[in-house]
């Protein structure tokens, strides 16, 4: 595989991804409109837009939230992660259309500013069935907005990955707000069991997926290594690691990826500098460790991205004693050259 | 992901796993008139033959229909003009002080005709008193009384 092939490959994949998103969304909206018109010919265009975009946004939100744990449970789902942010921006656009149309439909007729009307038309904050559910939708939309505008890598670098990740944790709050927006809103007036069942099933599926993935990761994090020698820890047999692939070991709370590349073993920090992707779950392409999430690359011998890129991760010492791989969990400064351990046949 | 981030995700999902089901269940329990499914219904069910009473108002015509034996009852709602308020539901008054505790008949759009079945319990005194309610602004738009 050549370097240029990889680059084109990723881009093509990105385009296909976008076309698939656009196609599925259009199909959903069309189907929704058709079914609504068949079963209720009195429906107004505004109502149709409000309902089709809102339900699509909720559907997309579920897919987006499921991708993370799905990828951790099964590598085959990784292509979904590659362009998740476009899915996020699409979801936000749908929610925005729904929100703006709702504001016009329900609040534009009075002589108060529609946004003010949204908050003052109903102030039953102490009642559940009459709760001002639209305020919940508004705050969720606000969170999606902040996430959508900061989704570009420009912001990732400027805000620092730590702050950016914290910001993106708010998606869970937004999800909660959306669930309550639907449950305390339209469900109270239409009492539509299908919608309740869908919301409940979605919630149950997401919870199970996230908890399962989290507990599995927890197991990796609590691996115990009994054999130790001069700072090195015995982690596995040489044959346990395929050529061009890695195994991940968590020693002293840090995850380290041990890669086998041609006739040597190398170890680097498992966390990608881009968005923290698991480098040990990637593979070596064109001599570079390639992150499974969005394809950032690092050289196995020094943890540096090939020029012109400037990312660097920590490297570690590996040695082989007989058939065993021994790893020293004390990191070298990011980008430090290590010669790796030669595999003798 | 780094370990602290993984822990944060796990904690958030443990909290969500508790809060979400409670939220959904509570809001489901407080739905007024839990039993029946009351979606918006246009003229898909056949109209009952006997017009029992009808009111012709400026914006809509409201008719109570029944069959020969007076066993089945229907509310027929015809919007004559496009309603100004899009978020309307019809309640049948049962004396509850809280509007949401009255019997929810159904939801209507700004235009069109709708038919909703009305329950008739033999031997019980019935009222045919309705409220048109804007649930977004929590306002009664109209109330329509049919004297028995
Ligand atoms: C400014 C923000 C928002 C406003 C003013 C708003 C307003 C509304 C209103 C008035 C309804 C009831 C519509 C009806 O009865 O037909 C509704 C329903 C709904 N909303 Fe929102 N909403 C907002 C944000 C959101 C967001 C961010 C989402 C999800 C991503 C969402 C998802 C839904 C869903 C699924 C429904 C039920 C289906 C429907 O009737 O449309 N909403 N919203
Ligand atoms: S996390 Fe995006 S490339 Fe590694």
PDB file of N, CA and C in Angstrom, chain A residues 224-260:
ATOM      1  N   UNK A 224      -3.445  -7.736  35.788  1.00  0.00           N
ATOM      2  CA  UNK A 224      -2.357  -7.826  36.768  1.00  0.00           C
ATOM      3  C   UNK A 224      -1.182  -8.565  36.136  1.00  0.00           C
ATOM      4  N   UNK A 225       0.022  -8.043  36.344  1.00  0.00           N
ATOM      5  CA  UNK A 225       1.215  -8.720  35.830  1.00  0.00           C
ATOM      6  C   UNK A 225       2.092  -9.095  37.013  1.00  0.00           C
ATOM      7  N   UNK A 226       2.337 -10.395  37.150  1.00  0.00           N
ATOM      8  CA  UNK A 226       3.043 -10.812  38.367  1.00  0.00           C
ATOM      9  C   UNK A 226       4.564 -10.766  38.211  1.00  0.00           C
ATOM     10  N   UNK A 227       5.055 -11.085  36.989  1.00  0.00           N
ATOM     11  CA  UNK A 227       6.522 -11.189  36.854  1.00  0.00           C
ATOM     12  C   UNK A 227       7.150  -9.833  36.580  1.00  0.00           C
ATOM     13  N   UNK A 228       8.069  -9.413  37.447  1.00  0.00           N
ATOM     14  CA  UNK A 228       8.741  -8.138  37.257  1.00  0.00           C
ATOM     15  C   UNK A 228      10.241  -8.314  37.420  1.00  0.00           C
ATOM     16  N   UNK A 229      11.022  -7.510  36.655  1.00  0.00           N
ATOM     17  CA  UNK A 229      12.469  -7.648  36.693  1.00  0.00           C
ATOM     18  C   UNK A 229      13.099  -6.306  36.334  1.00  0.00           C
ATOM     19  N   UNK A 230      13.812  -5.710  37.219  1.00  0.00           N
ATOM     20  CA  UNK A 230      14.520  -4.449  36.990  1.00  0.00           C
ATOM     21  C   UNK A 230      13.639  -3.414  36.293  1.00  0.00           C
ATOM     22  N   UNK A 231      12.459  -3.234  36.785  1.00  0.00           N
ATOM     23  CA  UNK A 231      11.569  -2.232  36.211  1.00  0.00           C
ATOM     24  C   UNK A 231      10.757  -2.744  35.020  1.00  0.00           C
ATOM     25  N   UNK A 232      11.103  -3.889  34.448  1.00  0.00           N
ATOM     26  CA  UNK A 232      10.348  -4.432  33.314  1.00  0.00           C
ATOM     27  C   UNK A 232       9.262  -5.385  33.830  1.00  0.00           C
ATOM     28  N   UNK A 233       8.162  -5.434  33.076  1.00  0.00           N
ATOM     29  CA  UNK A 233       7.038  -6.292  33.444  1.00  0.00           C
ATOM     30  C   UNK A 233       6.822  -7.281  32.308  1.00  0.00           C
ATOM     31  N   UNK A 234       6.629  -8.550  32.657  1.00  0.00           N
ATOM     32  CA  UNK A 234       6.401  -9.550  31.615  1.00  0.00           C
ATOM     33  C   UNK A 234       4.946  -9.490  31.177  1.00  0.00           C
ATOM     34  N   UNK A 235       4.679  -9.170  29.890  1.00  0.00           N
ATOM     35  CA  UNK A 235       3.298  -8.949  29.463  1.00  0.00           C
ATOM     36  C   UNK A 235       2.685 -10.062  28.621  1.00  0.00           C
ATOM     37  N   UNK A 236       3.481 -10.680  27.728  1.00  0.00           N
ATOM     38  CA  UNK A 236       2.897 -11.762  26.914  1.00  0.00           C
ATOM     39  C   UNK A 236       3.997 -12.510  26.169  1.00  0.00           C
ATOM     40  N   UNK A 237       3.580 -13.480  25.329  1.00  0.00           N
ATOM     41  CA  UNK A 237       4.527 -14.197  24.485  1.00  0.00           C
ATOM     42  C   UNK A 237       4.706 -13.442  23.170  1.00  0.00           C
ATOM     43  N   UNK A 238       5.838 -13.654  22.520  1.00  0.00           N
ATOM     44  CA  UNK A 238       6.101 -12.983  21.243  1.00  0.00           C
ATOM     45  C   UNK A 238       5.012 -13.308  20.218  1.00  0.00           C
ATOM     46  N   UNK A 239       4.600 -14.594  20.163  1.00  0.00           N
ATOM     47  CA  UNK A 239       3.619 -14.984  19.134  1.00  0.00           C
ATOM     48  C   UNK A 239       2.240 -14.375  19.371  1.00  0.00           C
ATOM     49  N   UNK A 240       2.003 -13.845  20.565  1.00  0.00           N
ATOM     50  CA  UNK A 240       0.673 -13.281  20.835  1.00  0.00           C
ATOM     51  C   UNK A 240       0.381 -12.054  19.975  1.00  0.00           C
ATOM     52  N   UNK A 241       1.454 -11.444  19.447  1.00  0.00           N
ATOM     53  CA  UNK A 241       1.243 -10.216  18.676  1.00  0.00           C
ATOM     54  C   UNK A 241       1.539 -10.483  17.203  1.00  0.00           C
ATOM     55  N   UNK A 242       0.548 -10.214  16.350  1.00  0.00           N
ATOM     56  CA  UNK A 242       0.715 -10.425  14.902  1.00  0.00           C
ATOM     57  C   UNK A 242       1.603  -9.339  14.316  1.00  0.00           C
ATOM     58  N   UNK A 243       2.202  -9.624  13.191  1.00  0.00           N
ATOM     59  CA  UNK A 243       3.005  -8.600  12.532  1.00  0.00           C
ATOM     60  C   UNK A 243       2.099  -7.450  12.073  1.00  0.00           C
ATOM     61  N   UNK A 244       2.546  -6.211  12.334  1.00  0.00           N
ATOM     62  CA  UNK A 244       1.780  -5.035  11.913  1.00  0.00           C
ATOM     63  C   UNK A 244       0.646  -4.676  12.858  1.00  0.00           C
ATOM     64  N   UNK A 245       0.523  -5.428  13.938  1.00  0.00           N
ATOM     65  CA  UNK A 245      -0.549  -5.188  14.908  1.00  0.00           C
ATOM     66  C   UNK A 245       0.033  -5.007  16.302  1.00  0.00           C
ATOM     67  N   UNK A 246      -0.865  -4.707  17.260  1.00  0.00           N
ATOM     68  CA  UNK A 246      -0.376  -4.468  18.618  1.00  0.00           C
ATOM     69  C   UNK A 246      -1.257  -5.145  19.642  1.00  0.00           C
ATOM     70  N   UNK A 247      -0.771  -5.182  20.842  1.00  0.00           N
ATOM     71  CA  UNK A 247      -1.593  -5.547  21.994  1.00  0.00           C
ATOM     72  C   UNK A 247      -1.477  -4.404  22.989  1.00  0.00           C
ATOM     73  N   UNK A 248      -2.577  -4.187  23.737  1.00  0.00           N
ATOM     74  CA  UNK A 248      -2.585  -3.069  24.683  1.00  0.00           C
ATOM     75  C   UNK A 248      -2.438  -3.606  26.098  1.00  0.00           C
ATOM     76  N   UNK A 249      -1.557  -2.983  26.875  1.00  0.00           N
ATOM     77  CA  UNK A 249      -1.394  -3.385  28.275  1.00  0.00           C
ATOM     78  C   UNK A 249      -1.535  -2.166  29.153  1.00  0.00           C
ATOM     79  N   UNK A 250      -2.245  -2.339  30.244  1.00  0.00           N
ATOM     80  CA  UNK A 250      -2.407  -1.221  31.166  1.00  0.00           C
ATOM     81  C   UNK A 250      -1.559  -1.478  32.402  1.00  0.00           C
ATOM     82  N   UNK A 251      -0.479  -0.717  32.531  1.00  0.00           N
ATOM     83  CA  UNK A 251       0.401  -0.867  33.681  1.00  0.00           C
ATOM     84  C   UNK A 251       0.439   0.471  34.418  1.00  0.00           C
ATOM     85  N   UNK A 252       0.315   0.446  35.714  1.00  0.00           N
ATOM     86  CA  UNK A 252       0.296   1.685  36.508  1.00  0.00           C
ATOM     87  C   UNK A 252      -0.656   2.720  35.910  1.00  0.00           C
ATOM     88  N   UNK A 253      -1.841   2.335  35.583  1.00  0.00           N
ATOM     89  CA  UNK A 253      -2.892   3.243  35.104  1.00  0.00           C
ATOM     90  C   UNK A 253      -2.658   3.791  33.682  1.00  0.00           C
ATOM     91  N   UNK A 254      -1.551   3.477  33.055  1.00  0.00           N
ATOM     92  CA  UNK A 254      -1.342   3.992  31.694  1.00  0.00           C
ATOM     93  C   UNK A 254      -1.468   2.849  30.700  1.00  0.00           C
ATOM     94  N   UNK A 255      -2.117   3.135  29.573  1.00  0.00           N
ATOM     95  CA  UNK A 255      -2.212   2.101  28.547  1.00  0.00           C
ATOM     96  C   UNK A 255      -1.066   2.250  27.549  1.00  0.00           C
ATOM     97  N   UNK A 256      -0.422   1.113  27.279  1.00  0.00           N
ATOM     98  CA  UNK A 256       0.715   1.129  26.366  1.00  0.00           C
ATOM     99  C   UNK A 256       0.424   0.135  25.233  1.00  0.00           C
ATOM    100  N   UNK A 257       0.731   0.546  23.990  1.00  0.00           N
ATOM    101  CA  UNK A 257       0.526  -0.350  22.850  1.00  0.00           C
ATOM    102  C   UNK A 257       1.875  -0.945  22.460  1.00  0.00           C
ATOM    103  N   UNK A 258       1.955  -2.285  22.445  1.00  0.00           N
ATOM    104  CA  UNK A 258       3.190  -2.931  22.005  1.00  0.00           C
ATOM    105  C   UNK A 258       2.968  -3.424  20.580  1.00  0.00           C
ATOM    106  N   UNK A 259       3.695  -2.843  19.642  1.00  0.00           N
ATOM    107  CA  UNK A 259       3.530  -3.144  18.223  1.00  0.00           C
ATOM    108  C   UNK A 259       4.616  -4.095  17.719  1.00  0.00           C
ATOM    109  N   UNK A 260       4.246  -4.957  16.812  1.00  0.00           N
ATOM    110  CA  UNK A 260       5.245  -5.772  16.136  1.00  0.00           C
ATOM    111  C   UNK A 260       5.334  -5.259  14.708  1.00  0.00           C
TER     112      UNK A 260
END
